[in-house]
PDB file of C-alpha atoms in Angstrom:
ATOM      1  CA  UNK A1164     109.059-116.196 -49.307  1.00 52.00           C
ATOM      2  CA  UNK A1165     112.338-115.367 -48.045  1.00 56.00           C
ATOM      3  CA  UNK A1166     114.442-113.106 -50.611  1.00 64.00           C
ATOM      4  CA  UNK A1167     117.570-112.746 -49.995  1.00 68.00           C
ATOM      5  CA  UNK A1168     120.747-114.859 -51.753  1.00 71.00           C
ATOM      6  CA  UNK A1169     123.377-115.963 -49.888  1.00 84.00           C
ATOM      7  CA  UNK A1170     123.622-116.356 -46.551  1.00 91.00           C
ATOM      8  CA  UNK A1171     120.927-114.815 -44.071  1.00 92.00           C
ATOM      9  CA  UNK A1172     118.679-116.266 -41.231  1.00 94.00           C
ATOM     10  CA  UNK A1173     116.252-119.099 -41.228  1.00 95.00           C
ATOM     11  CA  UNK A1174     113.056-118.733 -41.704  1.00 94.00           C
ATOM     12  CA  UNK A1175     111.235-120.521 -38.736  1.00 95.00           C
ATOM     13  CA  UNK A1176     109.788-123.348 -40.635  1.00 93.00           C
ATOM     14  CA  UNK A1177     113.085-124.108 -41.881  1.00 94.00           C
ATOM     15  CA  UNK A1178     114.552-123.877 -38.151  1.00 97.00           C
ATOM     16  CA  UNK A1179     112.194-126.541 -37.297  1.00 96.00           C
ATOM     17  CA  UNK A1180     112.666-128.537 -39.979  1.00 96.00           C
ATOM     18  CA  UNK A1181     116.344-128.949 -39.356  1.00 97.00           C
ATOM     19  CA  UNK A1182     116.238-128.812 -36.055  1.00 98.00           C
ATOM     20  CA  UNK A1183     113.878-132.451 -36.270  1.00 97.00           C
ATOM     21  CA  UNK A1184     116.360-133.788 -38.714  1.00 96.00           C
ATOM     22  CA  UNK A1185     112.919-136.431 -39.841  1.00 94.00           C
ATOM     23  CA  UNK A1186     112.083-136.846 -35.817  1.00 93.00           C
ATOM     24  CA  UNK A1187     108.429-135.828 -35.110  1.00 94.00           C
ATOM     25  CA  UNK A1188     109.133-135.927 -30.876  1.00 96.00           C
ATOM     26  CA  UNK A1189     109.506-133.320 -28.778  1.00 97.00           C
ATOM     27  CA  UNK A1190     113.515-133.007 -29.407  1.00 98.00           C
ATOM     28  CA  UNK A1191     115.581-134.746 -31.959  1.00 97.00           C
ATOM     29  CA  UNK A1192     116.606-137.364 -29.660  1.00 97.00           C
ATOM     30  CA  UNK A1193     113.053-138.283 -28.473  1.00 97.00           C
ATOM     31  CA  UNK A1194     110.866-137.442 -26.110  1.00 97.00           C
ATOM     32  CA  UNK A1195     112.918-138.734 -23.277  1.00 97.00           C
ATOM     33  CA  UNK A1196     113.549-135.533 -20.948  1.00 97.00           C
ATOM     34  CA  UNK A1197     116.064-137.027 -18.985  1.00 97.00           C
ATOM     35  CA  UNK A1198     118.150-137.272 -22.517  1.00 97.00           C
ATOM     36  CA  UNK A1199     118.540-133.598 -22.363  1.00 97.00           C
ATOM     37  CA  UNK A1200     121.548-133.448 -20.697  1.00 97.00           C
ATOM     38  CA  UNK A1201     123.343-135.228 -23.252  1.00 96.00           C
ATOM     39  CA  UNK A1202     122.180-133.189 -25.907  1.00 97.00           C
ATOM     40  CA  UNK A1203     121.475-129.888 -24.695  1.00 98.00           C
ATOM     41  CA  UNK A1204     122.936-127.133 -22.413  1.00 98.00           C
ATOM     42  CA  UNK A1205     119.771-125.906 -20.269  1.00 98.00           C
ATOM     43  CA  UNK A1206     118.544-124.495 -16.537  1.00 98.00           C
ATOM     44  CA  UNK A1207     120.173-128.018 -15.007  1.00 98.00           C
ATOM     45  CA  UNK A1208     123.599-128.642 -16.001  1.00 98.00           C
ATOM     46  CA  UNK A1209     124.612-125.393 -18.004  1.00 98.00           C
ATOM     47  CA  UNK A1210     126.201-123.558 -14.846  1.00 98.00           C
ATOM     48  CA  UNK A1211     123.892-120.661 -15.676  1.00 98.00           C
ATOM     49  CA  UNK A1212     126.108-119.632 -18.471  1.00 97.00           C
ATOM     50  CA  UNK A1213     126.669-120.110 -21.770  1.00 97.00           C
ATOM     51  CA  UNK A1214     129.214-123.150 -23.426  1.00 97.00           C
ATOM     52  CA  UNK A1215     131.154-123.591 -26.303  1.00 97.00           C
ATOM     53  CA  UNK A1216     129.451-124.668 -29.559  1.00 95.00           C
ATOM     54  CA  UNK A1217     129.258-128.464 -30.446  1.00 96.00           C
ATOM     55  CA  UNK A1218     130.543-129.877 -26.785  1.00 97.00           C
ATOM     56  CA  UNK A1219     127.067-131.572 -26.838  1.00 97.00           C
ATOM     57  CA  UNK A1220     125.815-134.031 -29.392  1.00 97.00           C
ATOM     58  CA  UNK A1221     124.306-133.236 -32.896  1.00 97.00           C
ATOM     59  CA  UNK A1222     121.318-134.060 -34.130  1.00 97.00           C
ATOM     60  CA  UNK A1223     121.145-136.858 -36.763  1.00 97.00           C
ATOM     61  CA  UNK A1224     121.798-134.034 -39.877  1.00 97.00           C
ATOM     62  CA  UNK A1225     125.391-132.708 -38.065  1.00 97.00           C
ATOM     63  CA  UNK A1226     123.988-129.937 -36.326  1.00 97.00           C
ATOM     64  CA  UNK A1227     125.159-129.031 -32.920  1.00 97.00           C
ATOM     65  CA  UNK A1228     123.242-126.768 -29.967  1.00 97.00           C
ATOM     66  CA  UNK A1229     119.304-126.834 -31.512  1.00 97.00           C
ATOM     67  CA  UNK A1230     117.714-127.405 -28.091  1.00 98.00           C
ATOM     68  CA  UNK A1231     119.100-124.977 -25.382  1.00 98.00           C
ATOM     69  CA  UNK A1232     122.842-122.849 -24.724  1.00 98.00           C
ATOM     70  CA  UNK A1233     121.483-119.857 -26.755  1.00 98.00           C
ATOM     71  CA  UNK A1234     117.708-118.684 -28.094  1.00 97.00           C
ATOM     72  CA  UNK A1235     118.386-118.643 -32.191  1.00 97.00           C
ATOM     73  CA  UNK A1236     116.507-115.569 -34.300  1.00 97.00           C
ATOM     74  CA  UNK A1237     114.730-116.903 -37.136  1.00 96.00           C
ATOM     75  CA  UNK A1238     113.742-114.579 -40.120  1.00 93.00           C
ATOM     76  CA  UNK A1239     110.600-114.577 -39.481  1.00 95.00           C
ATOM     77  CA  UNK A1240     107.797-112.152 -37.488  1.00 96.00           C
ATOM     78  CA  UNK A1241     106.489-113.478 -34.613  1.00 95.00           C
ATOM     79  CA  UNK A1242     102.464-114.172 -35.017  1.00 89.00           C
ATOM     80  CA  UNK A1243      99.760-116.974 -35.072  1.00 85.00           C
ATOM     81  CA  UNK A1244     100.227-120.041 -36.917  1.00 78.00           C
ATOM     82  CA  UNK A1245      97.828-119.838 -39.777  1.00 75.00           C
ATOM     83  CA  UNK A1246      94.638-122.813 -39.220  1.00 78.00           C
ATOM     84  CA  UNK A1247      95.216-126.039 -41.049  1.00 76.00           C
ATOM     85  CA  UNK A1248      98.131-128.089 -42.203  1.00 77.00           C
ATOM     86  CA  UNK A1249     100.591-125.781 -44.518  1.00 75.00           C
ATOM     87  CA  UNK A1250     103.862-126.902 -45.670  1.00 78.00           C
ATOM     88  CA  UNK A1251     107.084-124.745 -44.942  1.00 75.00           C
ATOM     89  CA  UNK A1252     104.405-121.752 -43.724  1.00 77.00           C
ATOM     90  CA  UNK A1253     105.737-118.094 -43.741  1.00 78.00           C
ATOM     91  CA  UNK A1254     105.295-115.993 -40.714  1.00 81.00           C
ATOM     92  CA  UNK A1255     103.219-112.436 -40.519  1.00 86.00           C
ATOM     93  CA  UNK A1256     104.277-110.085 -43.248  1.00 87.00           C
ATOM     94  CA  UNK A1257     105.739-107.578 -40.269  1.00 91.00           C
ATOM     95  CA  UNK A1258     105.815-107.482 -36.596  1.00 93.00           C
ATOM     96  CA  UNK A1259     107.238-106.152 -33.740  1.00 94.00           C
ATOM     97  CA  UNK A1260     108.889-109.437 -32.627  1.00 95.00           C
ATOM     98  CA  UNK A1261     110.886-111.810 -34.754  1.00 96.00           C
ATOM     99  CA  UNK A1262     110.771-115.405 -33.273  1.00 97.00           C
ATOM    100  CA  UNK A1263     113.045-117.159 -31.529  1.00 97.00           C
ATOM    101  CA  UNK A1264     113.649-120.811 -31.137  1.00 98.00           C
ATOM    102  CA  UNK A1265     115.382-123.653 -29.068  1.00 98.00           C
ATOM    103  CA  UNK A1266     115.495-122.480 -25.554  1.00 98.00           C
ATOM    104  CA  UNK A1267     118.898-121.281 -23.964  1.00 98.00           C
ATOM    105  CA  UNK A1268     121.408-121.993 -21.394  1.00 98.00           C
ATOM    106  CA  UNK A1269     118.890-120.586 -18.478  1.00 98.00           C
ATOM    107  CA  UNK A1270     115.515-122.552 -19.613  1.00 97.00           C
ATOM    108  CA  UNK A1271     113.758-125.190 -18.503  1.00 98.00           C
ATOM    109  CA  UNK A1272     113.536-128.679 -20.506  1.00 98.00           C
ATOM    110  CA  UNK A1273     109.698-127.599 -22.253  1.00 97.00           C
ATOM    111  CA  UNK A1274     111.351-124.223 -23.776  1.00 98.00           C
ATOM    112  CA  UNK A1275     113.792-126.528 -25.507  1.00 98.00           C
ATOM    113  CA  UNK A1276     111.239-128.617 -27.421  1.00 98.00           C
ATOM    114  CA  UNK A1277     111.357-128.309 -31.424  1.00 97.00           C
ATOM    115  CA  UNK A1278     107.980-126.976 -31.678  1.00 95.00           C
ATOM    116  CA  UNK A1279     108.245-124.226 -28.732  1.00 97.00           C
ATOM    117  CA  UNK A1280     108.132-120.647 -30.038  1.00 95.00           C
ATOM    118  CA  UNK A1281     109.491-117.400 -28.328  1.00 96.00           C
ATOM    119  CA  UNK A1282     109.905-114.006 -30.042  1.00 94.00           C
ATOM    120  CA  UNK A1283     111.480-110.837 -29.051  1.00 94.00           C
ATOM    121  CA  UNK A1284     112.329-107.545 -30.231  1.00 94.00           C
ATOM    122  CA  UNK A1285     115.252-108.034 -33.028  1.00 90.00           C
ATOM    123  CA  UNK A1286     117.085-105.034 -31.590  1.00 88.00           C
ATOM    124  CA  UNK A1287     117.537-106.595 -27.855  1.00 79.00           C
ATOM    125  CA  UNK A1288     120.676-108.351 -26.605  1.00 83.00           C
ATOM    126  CA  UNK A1289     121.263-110.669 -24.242  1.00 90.00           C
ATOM    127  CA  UNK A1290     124.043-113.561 -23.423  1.00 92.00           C
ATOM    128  CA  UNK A1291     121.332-116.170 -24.009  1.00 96.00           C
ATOM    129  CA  UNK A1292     120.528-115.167 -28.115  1.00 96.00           C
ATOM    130  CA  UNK A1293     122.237-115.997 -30.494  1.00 95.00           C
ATOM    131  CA  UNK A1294     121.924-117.131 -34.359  1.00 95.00           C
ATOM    132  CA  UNK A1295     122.893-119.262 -37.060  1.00 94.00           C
ATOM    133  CA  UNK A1296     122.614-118.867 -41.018  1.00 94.00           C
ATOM    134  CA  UNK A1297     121.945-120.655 -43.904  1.00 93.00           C
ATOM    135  CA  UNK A1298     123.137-120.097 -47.151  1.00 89.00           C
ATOM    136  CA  UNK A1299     120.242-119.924 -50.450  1.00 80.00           C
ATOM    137  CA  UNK A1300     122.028-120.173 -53.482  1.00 74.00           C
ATOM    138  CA  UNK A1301     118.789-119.101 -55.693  1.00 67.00           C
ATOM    139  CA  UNK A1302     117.667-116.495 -53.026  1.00 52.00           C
ATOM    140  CA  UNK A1303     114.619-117.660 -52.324  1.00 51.00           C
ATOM    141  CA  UNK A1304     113.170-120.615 -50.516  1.00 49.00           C
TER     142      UNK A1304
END
């Protein structure tokens, strides 16, 4: 698990599970693709650029810009999912490539689905990555 009090990244599992906010579709609205540009800044109606945070809707928890305007790091090493059902999995124990998740400003509609995984080197930058961090009070999980 994840050891690290106070506030830090998410781990990917709990990206996802946010992100959702108890939906099981493709994006937290649904599965309707032509919803997206409500919801989410993306390849057709972003302008090619990044926007201000929360100028879209939120998902059903509060939380603004999960699908597209910037790629988010997650905590965790980018690797195969292990076989089988798990619940809140943990990634590789190291890497190369921390994942990424929720698609940016410049993607198409399928890199902005929940379950779609990138992952990149943590030390590259780029106007289309970003993050956001959550706060463990006991430091772990």
């Amino acid at each position: 698990g994840v050891e690290c009090p106070g506030f830090r990244l998410p781990t990917e599992a709990e990206w996802e599970y946010a992100t959702r906010a108890g939906s099981g579709q493709r994006w937290f609205f649904g599965d309707d693709e032509a919803l997206l540009r409500n919801n989410a800044w993306f390849a057709e109606n972003s302008q090619n650029r990044p926007h201000d945070v929360a100028t879209k809707r939120p998902n059903r928890w509060g939380l603004h810009d999960v699908h597209g305007n910037v790629w988010e790091w997650t905590w965790d090493w980018y690797g195969q999912y292990q076989r089988g059902s798990v619940v809140d999995p943990g990634g590789p124990e190291n890497g190369s490539r921390r994942v990424l998740r929720g698609g940016s400003f410049n993607g198409a509609p399928r890199f902005l689905r929940a379950a779609f995984r990138n992952g990149g080197p943590p030390v590259s930058l780029d106007d289309n990555v970003g993050f956001r961090v959550v706060w463990s009070s006991s430091g772990g999980r």
